Amino acid sequence: MLQVGIVGGGIAGLYAALLLKQQGHEVTVFESNSRLGGRIYTHHFRPLGQEESAFFEAGAMRIPLSPLHACVFEMARYLNDNNPAREKVEFIPYVLQHVNNKILLQGKIWDAADKTLAASVGLPERFHNKTAREMLFGVMQPWTDLLNKDLDHGLTSVLRYDQLTFRQYLRDFAEWPDEVIDFVELVMSQTSQYDQGFTDLVLQTMHFANPDWVTVKGGLTRIVESAAKVLGPACVFRNAPVTEIHELPDNKLKLVVGGIAPLERTFDKVILALPPVAIQNIQVRPKWSFVKERAIQAIHEGPLYKMGLHFRTRFWEHTDSPCFGGQTQTDLRIRWIVYPSNDLGSSNTGCLMVYSGMTDALRWSWTPQSQRVRLALEDLNTFFSQQGVDVYSQFIEAFDVHWPSEVGGGNTMYLPGQYTRFHDVMKQPEGNIYFAGEHISRHHTWVAGGIESAHQTVEELLGGSSLPVLGSTVATSTVPKDLPRRVESQSSHYSIQDTALAAVIMQTSAALALKPMAIGIMD
Ligand SMILES: Cc1cc2nc3c(=O)[nH]c(=O)nc-3n(C[C@H](O)[C@H](O)[C@H](O)COP(=O)(O)OP(=O)(O)OC[C@H]3O[C@@H](n4cnc5c(N)ncnc54)[C@H](O)[C@@H]3O)c2cc1C
């Protein structure tokens, strides 16, 4: 039996701990924060009514219903099998885009499907009568088909263009003028996202081509809480930042933990389930190879910013053009208004989210919190006042997370050439120290990435044996390719055992007059 210390209580660290524990090893998880979950972070507002639960996802919020994300559903199945029913993780449909969603551009509101927008902003004639989404997927479809067919094989082809930014690819290979690239980036993504590496942008486009999505009933933090329950309190330390890592003469490793209750522990092996910036912040640790240190220093994390705003009513569901989920893209500071997919149609209070990334997220860092709320309300009012709503009279309170200020930064978004230079390097263990986290996986910016990386790392730590993923009996080192089987069902809430999520989403959507459709290219 090995004694393994796991630094980082995000999904990667928790998954690694569960898998090692399942295999009979002794694990200890150290999390610097008072809460587990890292970039999975459901914020709950003070409820107004007794029955009410008002929350928004300050971190991860939606999971594509795709084989590449099957490990998330498998993990939930494992947790549900090992926890009492009250801890159950249930998936409900997530509406990525609703038929009534709009675009607010230069002070005017457009239907998201309006094909005259391109002409109205003065794009060249060959781009008229197409939405931004049609333009993007028109160019990217062959790539997404290739990747969906066989991710590893497809990636080999994608990596031939790894030295390019996405913008360069669109300009030089798709022959798009810069104003077209800017238009599509504005509507589909966030400012300067297309100046990142081609590889991550193609992968993102593939994920966002998924038509069907889910979220967790009650918030994604339920996965984290459920994982902590299975692990048990004795092996999970919160408020426990690891500040030093020492290699001992007998090849064991000593971890020094700071925080409110400092301690030292010795382990056979250690997993650093941390984003590169957090590894860099560990004060004392062994120095590794030049390329590894470069990777830790250079891997690029795209900034993200989210603000949740709690309102007295779900007024967006009662306008002339009601939105039941989905999002509005704007060219305002707030960029995206995201409508909740939980509690659709209820008479409870509700939460809207404003969401921005890259340059649009960084812009919020120069403003104090009190002003950020004022600016967000101002922008929301610009949009909703045109629909007869005074958002100020509805407002209760707000909470925001500027991810660059958190230990985890934002999400990994490689710059040109970083996949080729750093991806394999970053995964390599250093003696008895192993690495995990979304930045090490093929699914940057996704919960599935954290899980995939943890699974591979544990396999490597245990000597390269092939381990079934948690919740599956399949002996494979990759996530299962089979989606939950589709069956007919009338319920609107679905546990993973129902294995009918895709069919269900379509039914639920139809019942609520929703029309899910893929849009956007940032999670
Ligand atoms: C705004 C936002 C939106 C997102 N949306 C989605 C989405 O819709 N769908 C999706 O699938 N994914 C989404 N993601 C991505 C997903 O949340 C991440 O890929 C995933 O949660 C990363 O998990 P991780 O374990 O690799 O890292 P993290 O969650 O960052 O975990 C690392 C942990 O290490 C801790 N730590 C840091 N330093 C130390 C130390 N010295 N000692 C001890 N602990 C330390 C941190 O506090 C943190 O808890 C989103 C992320 C963000 C930020």
XYZ file of N, CA, C and O in Angstrom, residues 333-406:
296
model
N -19.385 46.022 -21.782
C -18.343 45.501 -20.886
C -18.695 44.116 -20.367
O -17.827 43.259 -20.202
N -19.967 43.855 -20.111
C -20.367 42.563 -19.533
C -20.238 41.420 -20.540
O -20.161 40.270 -20.151
N -20.216 41.712 -21.815
C -20.072 40.755 -22.923
C -21.208 39.724 -23.010
O -21.950 39.743 -23.953
N -21.288 38.790 -22.095
C -22.350 37.788 -22.194
C -23.287 37.865 -20.997
O -22.833 37.993 -19.861
N -24.592 37.780 -21.295
C -25.590 37.606 -20.222
C -26.038 36.154 -20.303
O -26.563 35.716 -21.337
N -25.797 35.399 -19.241
C -26.143 33.969 -19.258
C -27.390 33.755 -18.408
O -27.439 34.156 -17.234
N -28.406 33.135 -19.026
C -29.676 32.863 -18.326
C -29.607 31.489 -17.675
O -29.092 30.547 -18.292
N -30.139 31.359 -16.459
C -30.029 30.058 -15.777
C -30.853 28.979 -16.472
O -31.920 29.253 -17.008
N -30.332 27.755 -16.425
C -31.073 26.607 -16.961
C -31.803 25.848 -15.867
O -32.582 24.947 -16.153
N -31.486 26.189 -14.603
C -32.179 25.530 -13.496
C -33.463 26.296 -13.178
O -33.554 27.492 -13.463
N -34.435 25.583 -12.608
C -35.649 26.239 -12.112
C -36.450 26.950 -13.203
O -37.179 27.915 -12.905
N -36.317 26.514 -14.458
C -36.983 27.214 -15.570
C -38.473 27.379 -15.297
O -39.152 26.442 -14.902
N -38.963 28.593 -15.514
C -40.404 28.836 -15.404
C -40.919 28.936 -13.975
O -42.124 29.068 -13.766
N -40.039 28.905 -12.974
C -40.541 28.937 -11.591
C -40.884 30.372 -11.173
O -40.492 31.336 -11.829
N -41.591 30.506 -10.050
C -41.947 31.848 -9.577
C -40.958 32.331 -8.506
O -41.193 33.322 -7.827
N -39.837 31.599 -8.343
C -38.822 32.002 -7.365
C -38.041 33.212 -7.851
O -38.213 33.676 -8.976
N -37.151 33.684 -6.980
C -36.183 34.685 -7.428
C -35.262 34.000 -8.433
O -35.307 32.784 -8.597
N -34.385 34.759 -9.069
C -33.505 34.132 -10.062
C -32.170 34.847 -10.158
O -32.006 35.971 -9.667
N -31.214 34.168 -10.775
C -29.868 34.741 -10.909
C -29.465 34.819 -12.378
O -29.563 33.831 -13.104
N -29.011 35.986 -12.750
C -28.386 36.136 -14.064
C -26.884 36.128 -13.843
O -26.395 36.483 -12.770
N -26.153 35.774 -14.885
C -24.702 35.815 -14.791
C -24.164 36.670 -15.931
O -24.684 36.625 -17.046
N -23.178 37.506 -15.620
C -22.452 38.140 -16.712
C -21.082 37.472 -16.755
O -20.500 37.149 -15.719
N -20.602 37.245 -17.973
C -19.465 36.350 -18.166
C -18.570 36.914 -19.250
O -19.024 37.218 -20.351
N -17.293 37.076 -18.917
C -16.370 37.527 -19.961
C -15.039 36.792 -19.830
O -14.736 36.213 -18.790
N -14.276 36.830 -20.908
C -13.000 36.124 -20.933
C -11.953 36.944 -21.652
O -12.241 37.961 -22.286
N -10.699 36.493 -21.504
C -9.561 37.104 -22.187
C -9.496 38.610 -21.893
O -9.693 39.023 -20.776
N -9.273 39.440 -22.909
C -9.144 40.882 -22.675
C -10.389 41.437 -21.985
O -10.300 42.308 -21.114
N -11.544 40.923 -22.363
C -12.792 41.406 -21.756
C -12.831 41.123 -20.252
O -13.432 41.889 -19.489
N -12.199 40.028 -19.825
C -12.163 39.708 -18.385
C -11.130 40.576 -17.673
O -11.368 41.059 -16.565
N -9.982 40.775 -18.314
C -8.922 41.579 -17.678
C -9.395 42.990 -17.379
O -9.000 43.600 -16.393
N -10.277 43.496 -18.248
C -10.737 44.885 -18.061
C -11.436 45.098 -16.723
O -11.461 46.203 -16.208
N -11.997 44.003 -16.166
C -12.692 44.140 -14.879
C -11.715 44.283 -13.718
O -12.091 44.703 -12.622
N -10.438 43.905 -13.951
C -9.494 43.889 -12.830
C -9.114 45.292 -12.378
O -8.579 45.476 -11.307
N -9.388 46.282 -13.204
C -9.004 47.640 -12.851
C -10.105 48.391 -12.107
O -10.003 49.576 -11.850
N -11.155 47.679 -11.772
C -12.304 48.340 -11.148
C -12.619 47.704 -9.796
O -12.707 46.475 -9.719
N -12.789 48.486 -8.709
C -13.154 47.878 -7.422
C -14.536 47.221 -7.469
O -15.377 47.589 -8.295
N -14.772 46.251 -6.561
C -15.986 45.433 -6.619
C -17.258 46.272 -6.630
O -18.164 46.009 -7.421
N -17.323 47.317 -5.777
C -18.554 48.105 -5.695
C -18.875 48.728 -7.062
O -20.031 48.758 -7.504
N -17.813 49.155 -7.733
C -18.042 49.762 -9.065
C -18.373 48.711 -10.115
O -19.104 48.968 -11.055
N -17.799 47.505 -9.929
C -18.071 46.443 -10.908
C -19.564 46.142 -10.932
O -20.160 45.951 -11.993
N -20.174 46.095 -9.742
C -21.616 45.815 -9.671
C -22.392 46.945 -10.366
O -23.317 46.699 -11.152
N -21.958 48.173 -10.109
C -22.650 49.324 -10.732
C -22.556 49.240 -12.261
O -23.550 49.408 -12.973
N -21.343 48.928 -12.755
C -21.155 48.852 -14.212
C -21.964 47.715 -14.826
O -22.553 47.853 -15.900
N -21.988 46.585 -14.119
C -22.736 45.442 -14.653
C -24.228 45.767 -14.720
O -24.897 45.476 -15.727
N -24.743 46.405 -13.661
C -26.168 46.769 -13.662
C -26.476 47.766 -14.774
O -27.516 47.673 -15.451
N -25.544 48.693 -14.958
C -25.715 49.699 -16.018
C -25.842 49.020 -17.390
O -26.740 49.320 -18.172
N -24.937 48.056 -17.630
C -24.964 47.341 -18.913
C -26.222 46.485 -19.066
O -26.852 46.441 -20.129
N -26.583 45.811 -17.962
C -27.789 44.980 -18.037
C -29.008 45.852 -18.325
O -29.897 45.487 -19.100
N -29.010 47.034 -17.717
C -30.143 47.931 -17.938
C -30.184 48.430 -19.383
O -31.270 48.628 -19.949
N -29.009 48.635 -19.976
C -28.970 49.043 -21.391
C -29.720 48.033 -22.252
O -30.443 48.386 -23.183
N -29.550 46.757 -21.916
C -30.210 45.710 -22.699
C -31.675 45.557 -22.300
O -32.566 45.606 -23.158
N -31.931 45.416 -21.004
C -33.293 45.073 -20.590
C -34.253 46.261 -20.614
O -35.461 46.064 -20.739
N -33.722 47.500 -20.517
C -34.640 48.636 -20.564
C -35.328 48.702 -21.941
O -36.464 49.150 -22.051
N -34.638 48.187 -22.964
C -35.257 48.155 -24.294
C -36.399 47.144 -24.340
O -37.136 47.058 -25.309
N -36.485 46.302 -23.305
C -37.591 45.329 -23.227
C -38.547 45.687 -22.090
O -39.327 44.850 -21.628
N -38.426 46.927 -21.613
C -39.376 47.423 -20.608
C -39.079 46.988 -19.187
O -39.957 47.048 -18.324
N -37.845 46.521 -18.894
C -37.526 46.085 -17.526
C -36.551 47.074 -16.895
O -35.575 47.471 -17.519
N -36.837 47.426 -15.632
C -35.899 48.254 -14.864
C -35.122 47.305 -13.946
O -35.644 46.873 -12.919
N -33.900 46.962 -14.318
C -33.172 45.940 -13.549
C -32.859 46.421 -12.137
O -32.756 45.611 -11.219
N -32.720 47.732 -11.953
C -32.361 48.259 -10.622
C -33.432 47.905 -9.593
O -33.126 47.572 -8.449
N -34.697 47.979 -9.997
C -35.764 47.704 -9.040
C -35.841 46.205 -8.716
O -36.486 45.810 -7.736
N -35.214 45.373 -9.521
C -35.255 43.921 -9.311
C -34.056 43.402 -8.528
O -34.065 42.297 -7.995
N -33.021 44.219 -8.461
C -31.725 43.746 -7.964
C -31.722 43.499 -6.445
O -32.214 44.305 -5.669
N -31.114 42.380 -6.015
C -30.940 42.108 -4.578
C -29.453 42.219 -4.206
O -29.064 43.045 -3.420
N -28.610 41.328 -4.783
C -27.180 41.398 -4.465
C -26.372 40.713 -5.567
O -26.939 40.031 -6.433
N -25.040 40.918 -5.503
C -24.173 40.342 -6.534
C -22.935 39.729 -5.893
O -22.561 40.072 -4.768
N -22.336 38.809 -6.620
C -21.085 38.181 -6.173
C -20.267 37.911 -7.416
O -20.807 37.477 -8.441
N -18.975 38.204 -7.350
C -18.184 37.947 -8.556
C -16.844 37.288 -8.249
O -16.354 37.346 -7.119
N -16.303 36.628 -9.255
C -14.972 36.041 -9.143
C -14.170 36.459 -10.360
O -14.578 36.213 -11.509
N -13.054 37.119 -10.064
C -12.121 37.473 -11.135
C -11.031 36.418 -11.074
O -10.156 36.447 -10.218
N -11.073 35.427 -11.984
C -10.253 34.231 -11.837
C -8.753 34.486 -11.875
O -7.994 33.777 -11.199
N -8.261 35.493 -12.595
C -6.816 35.732 -12.519
C -6.348 36.057 -11.107
O -5.187 35.854 -10.774
N -7.246 36.574 -10.252
C -6.855 36.885 -8.876
C -6.888 35.641 -7.989
O -6.435 35.670 -6.856
N -7.486 34.550 -8.478
C -7.526 33.302 -7.717
C -6.270 32.509 -8.033
O -5.625 32.736 -9.040
